[in-house]
CSV table of C-alpha atoms and ligand atoms in Angstrom, one decimal:
chain,number,residue,atom,x,y,z
A,1,MET,CA,0.0,-0.1,-0.1
A,2,VAL,CA,1.5,3.3,-0.9
A,3,GLU,CA,1.4,5.6,2.0
A,4,ARG,CA,-0.9,8.5,1.9
A,5,PHE,CA,-0.1,12.0,3.8
A,6,LYS,CA,-3.8,13.1,4.2
A,7,PRO,CA,-4.1,16.0,4.0
A,8,LEU,CA,-1.1,16.5,2.0
A,9,ARG,CA,-1.4,15.6,-1.7
A,10,PHE,CA,1.6,16.1,-3.9
A,11,SER,CA,0.7,17.7,-7.1
A,12,ARG,CA,1.7,16.7,-10.6
A,13,ALA,CA,3.8,19.8,-11.3
A,14,GLY,CA,7.3,18.6,-11.4
A,15,ILE,CA,7.4,16.6,-8.3
A,16,ARG,CA,6.4,13.3,-9.6
A,17,GLY,CA,8.9,11.6,-11.2
A,18,LEU,CA,11.5,14.1,-9.9
A,19,LYS,CA,14.3,11.5,-8.7
A,20,ALA,CA,16.7,12.5,-5.7
A,21,ALA,CA,19.9,13.4,-7.2
A,22,ALA,CA,22.4,10.3,-7.0
A,23,THR,CA,24.6,12.9,-5.2
A,24,VAL,CA,22.4,12.6,-2.2
A,25,ALA,CA,23.2,8.8,-1.8
A,26,ILE,CA,26.8,9.2,-1.7
A,27,ASN,CA,26.6,12.4,0.6
A,28,ASP,CA,24.4,10.4,3.2
A,29,ARG,CA,26.9,7.7,3.1
A,30,VAL,CA,29.9,10.2,3.8
A,31,HIS,CA,27.7,12.0,6.6
A,32,GLU,CA,27.1,8.7,8.3
A,33,MET,CA,30.6,7.7,7.9
A,34,TRP,CA,31.9,11.0,9.6
A,35,ALA,CA,29.3,10.5,12.3
A,36,ALA,CA,30.5,7.2,13.1
A,37,GLY,CA,34.2,8.9,13.6
A,38,GLN,CA,35.5,7.0,9.9
A,39,ASN,CA,37.8,8.7,7.7
A,40,VAL,CA,36.7,9.9,4.2
A,41,TYR,CA,38.6,11.4,1.4
A,42,HIS,CA,35.9,13.8,0.1
A,43,LEU,CA,36.2,14.2,-3.4
A,44,ALA,CA,32.5,14.6,-4.1
A,45,PHE,CA,32.0,18.4,-3.0
A,46,GLY,CA,32.2,21.2,-5.5
A,47,GLU,CA,32.6,24.5,-3.8
A,48,SER,CA,35.5,26.5,-3.3
A,49,ARG,CA,36.5,26.6,0.2
A,50,PHE,CA,39.0,29.3,0.2
A,51,PRO,CA,38.7,32.1,2.9
A,52,VAL,CA,36.4,35.0,2.3
A,53,HIS,CA,38.5,38.1,0.9
A,54,PRO,CA,38.3,40.5,4.1
A,55,ARG,CA,37.3,43.7,2.1
A,56,ILE,CA,34.3,41.4,1.0
A,57,ALA,CA,33.6,40.3,4.4
A,58,GLU,CA,33.7,43.9,5.8
A,59,ALA,CA,31.3,45.1,3.2
A,60,LEU,CA,28.9,42.7,4.3
A,61,GLY,CA,29.1,43.4,8.1
A,62,ALA,CA,28.8,47.1,7.2
A,63,SER,CA,25.7,46.6,5.1
A,64,ALA,CA,23.6,44.7,7.8
A,65,HIS,CA,21.5,47.6,8.2
A,66,LYS,CA,20.5,47.6,4.3
A,67,ARG,CA,16.9,46.0,5.1
A,68,SER,CA,14.5,47.1,2.4
A,69,TYR,CA,13.6,45.1,-0.3
A,70,THR,CA,15.5,45.9,-3.6
A,71,HIS,CA,14.4,46.1,-7.2
A,72,PRO,CA,14.1,42.3,-8.3
A,73,LEU,CA,16.7,42.8,-10.9
A,74,GLY,CA,19.2,43.9,-8.5
A,75,ILE,CA,20.3,47.5,-7.2
A,76,PRO,CA,21.2,50.0,-9.9
A,77,GLU,CA,24.6,50.9,-8.8
A,78,LEU,CA,25.5,47.0,-8.7
A,79,ARG,CA,24.0,46.2,-12.2
A,80,ARG,CA,26.4,49.0,-13.3
A,81,ALA,CA,29.5,47.8,-11.4
A,82,ILE,CA,28.8,44.1,-13.1
A,83,ALA,CA,28.5,45.6,-16.7
A,84,GLU,CA,31.8,47.6,-16.2
A,85,TYR,CA,33.3,44.2,-14.5
A,86,TYR,CA,32.3,42.3,-17.8
A,87,GLN,CA,33.6,45.1,-20.2
A,88,ARG,CA,36.8,45.3,-18.3
A,89,ARG,CA,37.6,41.4,-17.5
A,90,PHE,CA,35.8,39.7,-20.5
A,91,GLU,CA,35.8,42.5,-23.2
A,92,MET,CA,32.0,42.2,-23.5
A,93,ASP,CA,29.9,45.1,-24.8
A,94,VAL,CA,27.6,45.2,-21.8
A,95,THR,CA,25.2,47.8,-20.6
A,96,PRO,CA,23.7,47.9,-17.2
A,97,GLU,CA,20.3,47.1,-18.4
A,98,GLN,CA,21.4,43.8,-19.8
A,99,VAL,CA,22.4,42.8,-16.2
A,100,VAL,CA,20.4,41.0,-13.9
A,101,VAL,CA,21.1,39.5,-10.5
A,102,GLY,CA,19.7,36.6,-8.5
A,103,PRO,CA,20.1,34.2,-5.6
A,104,GLY,CA,22.8,32.2,-7.3
A,105,SER,CA,23.3,31.6,-11.0
A,106,LYS,CA,21.0,28.4,-10.6
A,107,SER,CA,17.8,30.4,-9.8
A,108,LEU,CA,18.6,32.7,-13.0
A,109,ILE,CA,19.3,29.6,-15.1
A,110,TYR,CA,16.1,28.3,-13.9
A,111,SER,CA,14.2,31.4,-14.4
A,112,CYS,CA,15.2,31.5,-18.2
A,113,LEU,CA,14.4,27.9,-18.8
A,114,MET,CA,10.8,28.9,-17.4
A,115,ALA,CA,10.7,32.1,-19.5
A,116,LEU,CA,12.1,30.8,-22.7
A,117,GLY,CA,11.2,28.3,-25.6
A,118,GLU,CA,10.2,24.7,-25.0
A,119,GLU,CA,12.5,21.7,-25.4
A,120,VAL,CA,16.0,22.0,-23.8
A,121,ILE,CA,19.0,20.6,-25.5
A,122,LEU,CA,21.6,19.5,-23.1
A,123,PRO,CA,25.2,18.1,-23.7
A,124,GLN,CA,25.9,14.7,-22.1
A,125,PRO,CA,27.2,15.0,-19.7
A,126,SER,CA,26.1,18.2,-17.9
A,127,TRP,CA,25.7,19.7,-14.7
A,128,VAL,CA,23.2,18.0,-12.3
A,129,SER,CA,20.8,20.5,-12.2
A,130,TYR,CA,19.7,21.4,-15.7
A,131,ALA,CA,17.6,18.3,-16.4
A,132,PRO,CA,15.6,18.2,-13.0
A,133,GLN,CA,15.1,22.1,-13.6
A,134,ALA,CA,13.6,21.2,-17.3
A,135,HIS,CA,11.5,18.4,-15.6
A,136,ILE,CA,10.1,20.5,-13.0
A,137,LEU,CA,8.8,23.1,-15.8
A,138,GLY,CA,7.5,20.2,-17.5
A,139,LYS,CA,10.1,20.9,-20.5
A,140,PRO,CA,11.4,17.9,-22.6
A,141,VAL,CA,15.0,17.5,-22.8
A,142,THR,CA,17.1,16.5,-26.0
A,143,PHE,CA,20.2,14.9,-24.6
A,144,VAL,CA,23.3,15.4,-27.4
A,145,PRO,CA,26.0,12.8,-26.3
A,146,THR,CA,29.9,14.0,-26.3
A,147,ARG,CA,32.8,11.6,-26.1
A,148,PRO,CA,35.9,11.7,-23.9
A,149,GLU,CA,38.4,11.4,-27.0
A,150,MET,CA,36.8,14.8,-28.2
A,151,ASN,CA,37.6,16.2,-24.8
A,152,TYR,CA,33.8,16.0,-24.5
A,153,GLU,CA,33.2,19.0,-26.8
A,154,LEU,CA,29.7,19.3,-28.6
A,155,GLU,CA,30.2,17.8,-32.4
A,156,LEU,CA,28.0,19.8,-34.8
A,157,ASP,CA,26.7,16.8,-37.0
A,158,VAL,CA,25.5,14.8,-33.7
A,159,LEU,CA,23.8,17.9,-32.4
A,160,GLU,CA,22.3,18.5,-35.6
A,161,ALA,CA,21.2,14.6,-35.7
A,162,ARG,CA,19.8,14.7,-32.2
A,163,ILE,CA,17.6,18.3,-33.3
A,164,HIS,CA,16.4,16.6,-36.5
A,165,GLU,CA,15.3,13.4,-34.6
A,166,SER,CA,13.3,15.6,-31.9
A,167,ARG,CA,11.8,17.7,-34.5
A,168,HIS,CA,11.0,14.6,-36.4
A,169,ASN,CA,9.3,13.4,-33.0
A,170,TRP,CA,7.2,16.7,-33.0
A,171,GLY,CA,9.5,18.2,-30.7
A,172,ASN,CA,10.5,21.8,-30.5
A,173,PRO,CA,14.3,22.0,-29.4
A,174,GLU,CA,14.9,25.8,-28.8
A,175,VAL,CA,16.9,26.2,-25.8
A,176,PHE,CA,20.4,25.2,-25.9
A,177,VAL,CA,22.4,25.0,-22.7
A,178,VAL,CA,26.2,25.0,-23.0
A,179,ASN,CA,28.9,25.0,-20.1
A,180,SER,CA,32.4,26.1,-20.3
A,181,PRO,CA,34.7,25.4,-18.2
A,182,LYS,CA,32.4,22.4,-17.9
A,183,ASN,CA,31.2,20.6,-14.8
A,184,PRO,CA,31.6,17.5,-14.6
A,185,THR,CA,34.9,17.2,-16.8
A,186,GLY,CA,36.7,20.6,-16.2
A,187,THR,CA,37.1,20.5,-19.7
A,188,VAL,CA,37.1,23.8,-21.9
A,189,MET,CA,35.7,24.5,-25.2
A,190,ARG,CA,38.3,25.6,-27.6
A,191,PRO,CA,37.6,29.1,-29.3
A,192,GLU,CA,37.1,27.6,-32.8
A,193,THR,CA,34.2,25.2,-31.4
A,194,VAL,CA,32.8,28.2,-29.5
A,195,GLU,CA,32.7,30.0,-32.8
A,196,ALA,CA,31.2,27.0,-34.7
A,197,LEU,CA,28.7,26.3,-32.1
A,198,ALA,CA,27.5,30.0,-32.4
A,199,GLY,CA,27.1,29.7,-36.0
A,200,PHE,CA,25.0,26.7,-35.6
A,201,ALA,CA,22.9,28.2,-32.9
A,202,ARG,CA,22.0,31.4,-35.2
A,203,GLU,CA,21.4,29.1,-38.3
A,204,HIS,CA,19.0,27.2,-36.1
A,205,GLU,CA,17.7,29.9,-34.3
A,206,LEU,CA,18.5,28.6,-30.9
A,207,MET,CA,18.5,30.5,-27.7
A,208,VAL,CA,21.6,29.7,-26.1
A,209,LEU,CA,22.0,29.7,-22.0
A,210,SER,CA,25.8,30.0,-21.6
A,211,ASP,CA,26.7,28.9,-17.9
A,212,GLU,CA,30.3,30.5,-17.5
A,213,ILE,CA,30.2,30.2,-13.8
A,214,TYR,CA,34.0,28.9,-13.9
A,215,ALA,CA,34.9,31.4,-16.5
A,216,LEU,CA,37.6,32.7,-13.9
A,217,THR,CA,38.9,29.5,-12.9
A,218,VAL,CA,40.6,28.5,-16.4
A,219,PHE,CA,44.3,27.1,-16.1
A,220,ASN,CA,45.1,29.1,-19.0
A,221,SER,CA,45.9,26.4,-21.3
A,222,ILE,CA,42.7,26.9,-23.4
A,223,PRO,CA,41.6,30.6,-23.1
A,224,HIS,CA,37.6,31.1,-22.1
A,225,VAL,CA,35.9,32.5,-25.1
A,226,SER,CA,32.3,33.4,-24.2
A,227,ILE,CA,29.6,32.2,-27.1
A,228,SER,CA,28.1,35.6,-26.5
A,229,ARG,CA,31.1,37.0,-28.4
A,230,PHE,CA,30.0,35.4,-31.7
A,231,TYR,CA,26.1,35.4,-31.1
A,232,PRO,CA,25.2,38.3,-28.6
A,233,GLU,CA,21.4,38.4,-29.8
A,234,GLY,CA,21.0,34.8,-29.0
A,235,THR,CA,23.0,34.3,-25.8
A,236,VAL,CA,22.3,34.7,-22.2
A,237,VAL,CA,25.7,34.5,-20.0
A,238,PHE,CA,25.8,33.3,-16.5
A,239,GLY,CA,28.0,33.9,-13.7
A,240,GLY,CA,28.5,34.7,-10.0
A,241,LEU,CA,30.3,34.4,-7.0
A,242,SER,CA,30.3,31.0,-6.2
A,243,LYS,CA,33.5,29.5,-7.9
A,244,SER,CA,36.1,32.1,-8.7
A,245,LEU,CA,35.3,33.6,-5.2
A,246,PRO,CA,34.4,31.2,-2.5
A,247,LEU,CA,30.9,32.5,-1.8
A,248,GLY,CA,28.6,29.8,-2.8
A,249,GLY,CA,26.6,30.2,0.6
A,250,TRP,CA,26.0,33.7,-0.2
A,251,ARG,CA,23.8,32.7,-2.9
A,252,PHE,CA,24.7,35.4,-5.7
A,253,GLY,CA,24.4,34.8,-9.4
A,254,THR,CA,24.4,36.9,-12.5
A,255,ALA,CA,22.8,36.9,-15.9
A,256,ILE,CA,23.9,39.0,-18.8
A,257,LEU,CA,21.0,39.5,-21.1
A,258,PRO,CA,21.4,39.8,-25.0
A,259,PRO,CA,21.7,43.3,-26.2
A,260,GLY,CA,18.7,44.6,-28.6
A,261,ASN,CA,15.0,44.2,-28.0
A,262,GLY,CA,15.2,40.7,-26.6
A,263,GLY,CA,17.0,41.9,-23.8
A,264,PRO,CA,14.6,44.1,-22.1
A,265,ALA,CA,11.8,41.5,-23.1
A,266,LEU,CA,13.7,38.9,-21.2
A,267,ALA,CA,14.6,41.1,-18.3
A,268,HIS,CA,10.7,41.8,-17.9
A,269,ALA,CA,10.0,38.4,-17.8
A,270,ILE,CA,12.6,37.4,-15.0
A,271,SER,CA,11.6,40.2,-12.9
A,272,ASN,CA,8.1,39.1,-13.2
A,273,ILE,CA,9.2,35.6,-12.2
A,274,ALA,CA,11.7,37.1,-9.4
A,275,SER,CA,9.1,39.3,-7.9
A,276,ASN,CA,6.7,36.6,-7.5
A,277,ILE,CA,9.0,34.0,-5.8
A,278,TRP,CA,12.4,35.6,-4.1
A,279,THR,CA,11.6,39.1,-4.5
A,280,CYS,CA,15.3,40.1,-4.6
A,281,VAL,CA,18.9,39.0,-3.7
A,282,THR,CA,19.5,39.8,0.2
A,283,ALA,CA,20.2,43.3,0.3
A,284,PRO,CA,23.6,43.2,2.3
A,285,VAL,CA,24.7,40.5,-0.2
A,286,GLN,CA,24.2,43.2,-3.1
A,287,TYR,CA,26.1,45.7,-1.3
A,288,ALA,CA,29.0,43.3,-0.9
A,289,ALA,CA,28.9,42.2,-4.3
A,290,LEU,CA,29.5,45.8,-5.3
A,291,VAL,CA,32.6,45.4,-3.8
A,292,ALA,CA,33.6,42.0,-5.4
A,293,TYR,CA,32.6,43.5,-8.7
A,294,SER,CA,34.5,46.8,-7.9
A,295,GLY,CA,37.8,45.8,-9.9
A,296,ASP,CA,39.7,46.3,-6.5
A,297,PRO,CA,43.2,45.2,-7.4
A,298,ASP,CA,43.5,43.1,-4.3
A,299,ILE,CA,40.4,41.4,-4.8
A,300,GLU,CA,41.3,40.7,-8.5
A,301,GLU,CA,44.8,39.4,-7.3
A,302,TYR,CA,42.9,37.2,-4.6
A,303,ILE,CA,40.8,35.6,-7.8
A,304,GLU,CA,44.1,35.0,-9.3
A,305,VAL,CA,45.7,33.3,-6.3
A,306,CYS,CA,42.5,31.1,-6.0
A,307,ARG,CA,42.7,30.4,-9.7
A,308,ARG,CA,46.2,29.2,-9.3
A,309,MET,CA,45.6,27.1,-6.2
A,310,HIS,CA,42.4,25.3,-7.7
A,311,THR,CA,44.6,24.8,-11.0
A,312,ILE,CA,47.8,22.9,-8.9
A,313,ARG,CA,45.3,21.0,-6.7
A,314,THR,CA,43.0,19.7,-9.8
A,315,ARG,CA,46.4,19.2,-12.2
A,316,PHE,CA,47.6,16.9,-9.3
A,317,LEU,CA,44.6,14.8,-9.4
A,318,TYR,CA,44.4,14.5,-13.2
A,319,GLN,CA,48.4,13.7,-13.2
A,320,THR,CA,47.4,11.1,-10.5
A,321,MET,CA,44.9,9.6,-13.0
A,322,VAL,CA,47.2,9.7,-16.0
A,323,ARG,CA,50.2,8.1,-14.0
A,324,LEU,CA,47.9,5.3,-12.8
A,325,GLY,CA,46.9,4.6,-16.6
A,326,ILE,CA,43.0,5.6,-15.7
A,327,PRO,CA,41.4,7.1,-19.1
A,328,CYS,CA,40.5,10.7,-18.1
A,329,ALA,CA,40.2,14.0,-20.3
A,330,GLU,CA,42.3,16.8,-19.7
A,331,PRO,CA,41.1,19.3,-17.6
A,332,ALA,CA,41.6,22.9,-18.6
A,333,GLY,CA,39.3,24.6,-15.7
A,334,ALA,CA,37.2,24.3,-12.8
A,335,PHE,CA,38.1,22.1,-9.9
A,336,TYR,CA,37.0,18.5,-11.6
A,337,VAL,CA,38.1,15.7,-13.3
A,338,PHE,CA,36.3,12.8,-14.9
A,339,PRO,CA,38.2,9.7,-15.2
A,340,CYS,CA,36.5,6.2,-16.5
A,341,PHE,CA,37.0,2.8,-15.5
A,342,GLU,CA,35.6,1.0,-18.4
A,343,LYS,CA,38.8,-0.7,-19.0
A,344,TRP,CA,38.4,-2.6,-15.7
A,345,ARG,CA,34.9,-3.6,-16.2
A,346,GLU,CA,35.7,-7.3,-15.5
A,347,PRO,CA,37.3,-7.1,-12.4
A,348,LEU,CA,35.0,-4.5,-11.1
A,349,ALA,CA,32.3,-6.9,-12.0
A,350,ALA,CA,33.8,-9.7,-9.9
A,351,ARG,CA,33.7,-7.4,-7.1
A,352,GLY,CA,30.2,-6.6,-7.8
A,353,VAL,CA,30.5,-3.2,-9.3
A,354,ARG,CA,28.3,-3.1,-12.3
A,355,ASN,CA,27.6,0.5,-12.8
A,356,ASP,CA,28.9,3.9,-11.9
A,357,GLN,CA,26.7,4.3,-8.7
A,358,ASP,CA,28.4,0.6,-7.4
A,359,LEU,CA,32.0,2.1,-8.6
A,360,ALA,CA,31.4,5.4,-6.2
A,361,LEU,CA,29.8,3.3,-3.4
A,362,TYR,CA,32.7,0.7,-3.6
A,363,LEU,CA,35.5,3.2,-3.8
A,364,LEU,CA,33.8,5.0,-0.4
A,365,GLU,CA,33.4,1.7,1.3
A,366,SER,CA,36.7,0.1,0.3
A,367,TYR,CA,39.0,3.0,0.0
A,368,GLU,CA,37.4,5.9,1.8
A,369,ILE,CA,37.2,7.9,-1.4
A,370,ALA,CA,34.2,9.9,-1.8
A,371,THR,CA,33.2,10.8,-5.7
A,372,LEU,CA,30.2,11.0,-7.8
A,373,PRO,CA,28.8,8.7,-10.3
A,374,GLY,CA,28.8,9.8,-13.9
A,375,SER,CA,25.3,9.1,-14.4
A,376,ALA,CA,24.5,12.0,-12.1
A,377,PHE,CA,25.6,14.0,-14.8
A,378,HIS,CA,23.6,12.1,-17.5
A,379,SER,CA,27.1,10.7,-18.7
A,380,ALA,CA,26.8,8.9,-22.1
A,381,GLN,CA,29.6,6.6,-20.9
A,382,ASP,CA,29.3,4.3,-17.7
A,383,LEU,CA,31.7,3.5,-15.0
A,384,CYS,CA,33.1,7.5,-14.9
A,385,LEU,CA,33.4,9.3,-11.8
A,386,ARG,CA,33.4,13.2,-11.2
A,387,ILE,CA,36.2,13.9,-8.7
A,388,SER,CA,36.6,17.2,-7.3
A,389,SER,CA,39.8,18.6,-5.9
A,390,SER,CA,37.9,21.7,-4.0
A,391,TYR,CA,37.4,20.0,-0.9
A,392,ILE,CA,40.7,18.0,0.2
A,393,ASP,CA,42.8,19.7,2.5
A,394,ALA,CA,40.7,22.8,2.8
A,395,ALA,CA,38.1,21.2,5.1
A,396,THR,CA,37.9,23.7,8.1
A,397,ASP,CA,38.3,27.2,7.9
A,398,GLU,CA,41.7,27.2,9.4
A,399,ARG,CA,43.3,24.5,6.8
A,400,ALA,CA,42.2,26.6,4.1
A,401,GLN,CA,43.8,30.0,5.8
A,402,ALA,CA,46.8,28.0,6.3
A,403,LEU,CA,46.8,26.6,2.6
A,404,LEU,CA,46.5,30.4,1.5
A,405,ALA,CA,49.1,31.6,3.5
A,406,ALA,CA,51.4,28.9,2.4
A,407,PHE,CA,50.9,29.6,-1.1
A,408,GLN,CA,51.3,33.2,-0.9
A,409,GLU,CA,54.6,32.4,0.8
A,410,ASP,CA,55.8,30.0,-1.7
A,411,PRO,CA,53.6,29.5,-4.8
A,412,ASP,CA,56.0,26.6,-6.2
A,413,PRO,CA,53.2,23.9,-7.2
A,414,ASP,CA,55.5,21.0,-6.4
A,415,ARG,CA,56.2,22.1,-3.0
A,416,PHE,CA,52.6,23.5,-2.6
A,417,ILE,CA,51.4,19.7,-3.0
A,418,VAL,CA,54.1,18.0,-1.1
A,419,ASP,CA,54.3,20.1,1.8
A,420,HIS,CA,50.9,21.3,2.3
A,421,HIS,CA,48.5,18.4,0.9
A,422,PRO,CA,48.9,15.4,3.0
A,423,ARG,CA,45.4,14.0,2.3
A,424,LEU,CA,45.6,14.7,-1.5
A,425,GLN,CA,48.8,12.7,-1.5
A,426,LYS,CA,47.0,10.0,0.4
A,427,VAL,CA,44.3,10.0,-2.3
A,428,ALA,CA,46.8,9.2,-4.9
A,429,GLU,CA,48.0,6.4,-2.7
A,430,ARG,CA,44.6,5.0,-2.2
A,431,PHE,CA,43.8,5.3,-6.0
A,432,GLY,CA,47.1,3.5,-6.7
A,433,GLU,CA,46.1,0.8,-4.3
A,434,PHE,CA,42.8,0.6,-6.0
A,435,ILE,CA,44.1,0.0,-9.5
A,436,ALA,CA,46.8,-2.3,-8.2
A,437,ASP,CA,44.1,-4.5,-7.0
A,438,LEU,CA,42.1,-4.3,-10.1
A,439,GLU,CA,44.9,-5.5,-12.3
A,440,GLN,CA,46.0,-8.3,-10.3
A,441,ASP,CA,43.1,-10.3,-11.7
A,442,VAL,CA,42.5,-8.7,-15.0
A,443,PRO,CA,41.5,-11.3,-17.3
A,444,TYR,CA,43.4,-14.4,-16.3
A,445,ALA,CA,44.5,-15.4,-19.7
A,446,ASP,CA,46.2,-11.7,-20.2
A,447,HIS,CA,49.0,-12.7,-17.6
A,448,ARG,CA,49.3,-16.2,-19.2
A,449,PRO,CA,49.4,-16.1,-23.1
A,450,GLU,CA,51.4,-18.9,-23.5
A,451,LEU,CA,49.1,-21.1,-21.4
A,452,ALA,CA,45.9,-19.5,-23.0
A,453,ILE,CA,47.4,-20.7,-26.4
A,454,VAL,CA,47.9,-24.3,-25.2
B,1,LIG,C1,27.9,24.4,-14.0
B,1,LIG,C2,27.2,24.8,-12.8
B,1,LIG,N1,26.5,25.9,-12.7
B,1,LIG,C3,26.0,26.6,-12.2
B,1,LIG,C4,26.2,26.2,-10.6
B,1,LIG,C5,25.3,26.9,-9.4
B,1,LIG,O1,26.2,27.8,-8.9
B,1,LIG,P1,25.6,29.2,-8.0
B,1,LIG,O2,23.8,28.8,-8.0
B,1,LIG,O3,26.1,29.1,-6.5
B,1,LIG,O4,25.9,30.6,-8.5
B,1,LIG,C6,27.3,25.4,-10.0
B,1,LIG,C7,27.4,25.0,-9.1
B,1,LIG,O5,27.7,23.9,-8.4
B,1,LIG,C8,27.9,24.7,-11.4
B,1,LIG,O6,28.7,23.7,-11.3
C-alpha cells in the first residue's frame, strides 16, 4: 500500500518523477561515516573552500542595516558595476540594463528555462541541475552525447542529428544550454568550437544559455571565450561569486541578457518571476557584491591566487589518473576531473561493481574515497566518476587559511602539494592501491598468454 499523507497531496507539477540526485546517496553515506568517526577523503564536494576576502566580508558586515527589499533585478549601482566588470575582464559590450542578479546563478538559469522556449537541449554529460529544472518545468530534454576522446566538446553533426530526430518526433528543441569550463569534466571548449557552435545556433535560431560560472577558474591552457562574442543577440551568459570567489553560500549569481530588443523583454519576464518568488537578492549581499565587482586590485589578485591554487590541486588529481593509466580527459578549468574505469569492467564486475553508482559506493566503502557517479551528470559513458579537488586539505576554515598563507609565501606548485596536501597525496596512494588491486586479476589469460594458447 502506498502511503498517503492526508491532508497533503503531492501535485503533478514537477514533483512526480523528480528523482533525488544520485549525489544525495553518496553524501548521506559520507555523513554517516563521519558521524561514526570514520575517515573519508571527500572528493564529491564542488565548492571553493578558500577564505572570504576581508574587504568583501567587511562590506557584508557594514551593510547589515540595509534591510529594505530592492528591485527584483538588483540595485542599479550593482548592475552598473557588473556591466563595467564584464567590459574590463571579458571585453564584452554590456550595458547595466542587460545585467540581472539573482540568488545564485542556479535560480537565474531556472528563470530563463521557465521564460524561454520549449524543449531544452543538453550536452551529455552536463551539470546535475539542468535536467531536473527542465523536469520541474515540464519541458522535454534532448540529450546530445559527447565523447571523452573529443574532450567532451559538442560535435555539430551529432547536435544536428539529435535536433532533427527530436523535430521528427514533433519536438521543438529551442533552448540550448552550454557550459564551459565544464562541470563535471573540467574541460574547456576551444575558441574555434565556440565560434562554430555560435554559427550553428544562429542558423537554427536556438536560444543559448551559456553557463560561464567557472570562467575565472581556467588553467590558461585553453582561453575562456564566451559564445556571446559570436552570437550576442541569442545568448544569455551566467556567472556569479560561487566559484572564482568562495561565496557559494552567499547565493549570488548574475545573468547578462542579450543586447537589442530581446534583452529588455527577457529582463521583464525574469523580473516578473523574481518579484513573485524570491523578490530580490538579500540586500546586504548585493552591497557586498558591489565591492566584489569593483575591480579592486587586491580582490582581482585574490581571484588570481585562488585560480592558481585550484589549478595546481586539480592538475595533481589529473596527473595521478594519467600516472595510474586511468583514462581521463585533460581538465583546463574549474576543479573537476572525470576519469573512466571501463577498461576494468571485468575485475569490477567480479567485485559486484556493475555501474558507476556501484563504483562510487565501492570506492567509498573500500578505499574511503567519496566521488560522484557520472550518471548523476547523465554521462553517455558508464563507469565514469566526477572527482573534485575543491574540498580536500581545505576542510576547515583554519586549514583553508593555512593553505592560502602557504601558497602566498611559496607558490611553487610541487612544494605546495608535497608540503601542504597530506590528504591529497594519500588520495593518490589509495587510487594506486585500487588500480593495483584491479590489475591483479584482470582477465587471467592476459597474464598467461602461452597457457591460453595451449
Ligand atoms: C556548472 C554549474 N552551474 C551553476 C552552478 C550554480 O552555482 P550558483 O547557483 O552557486 O551560482 C554550479 C554549482 O555547482 C555549477 O557547477
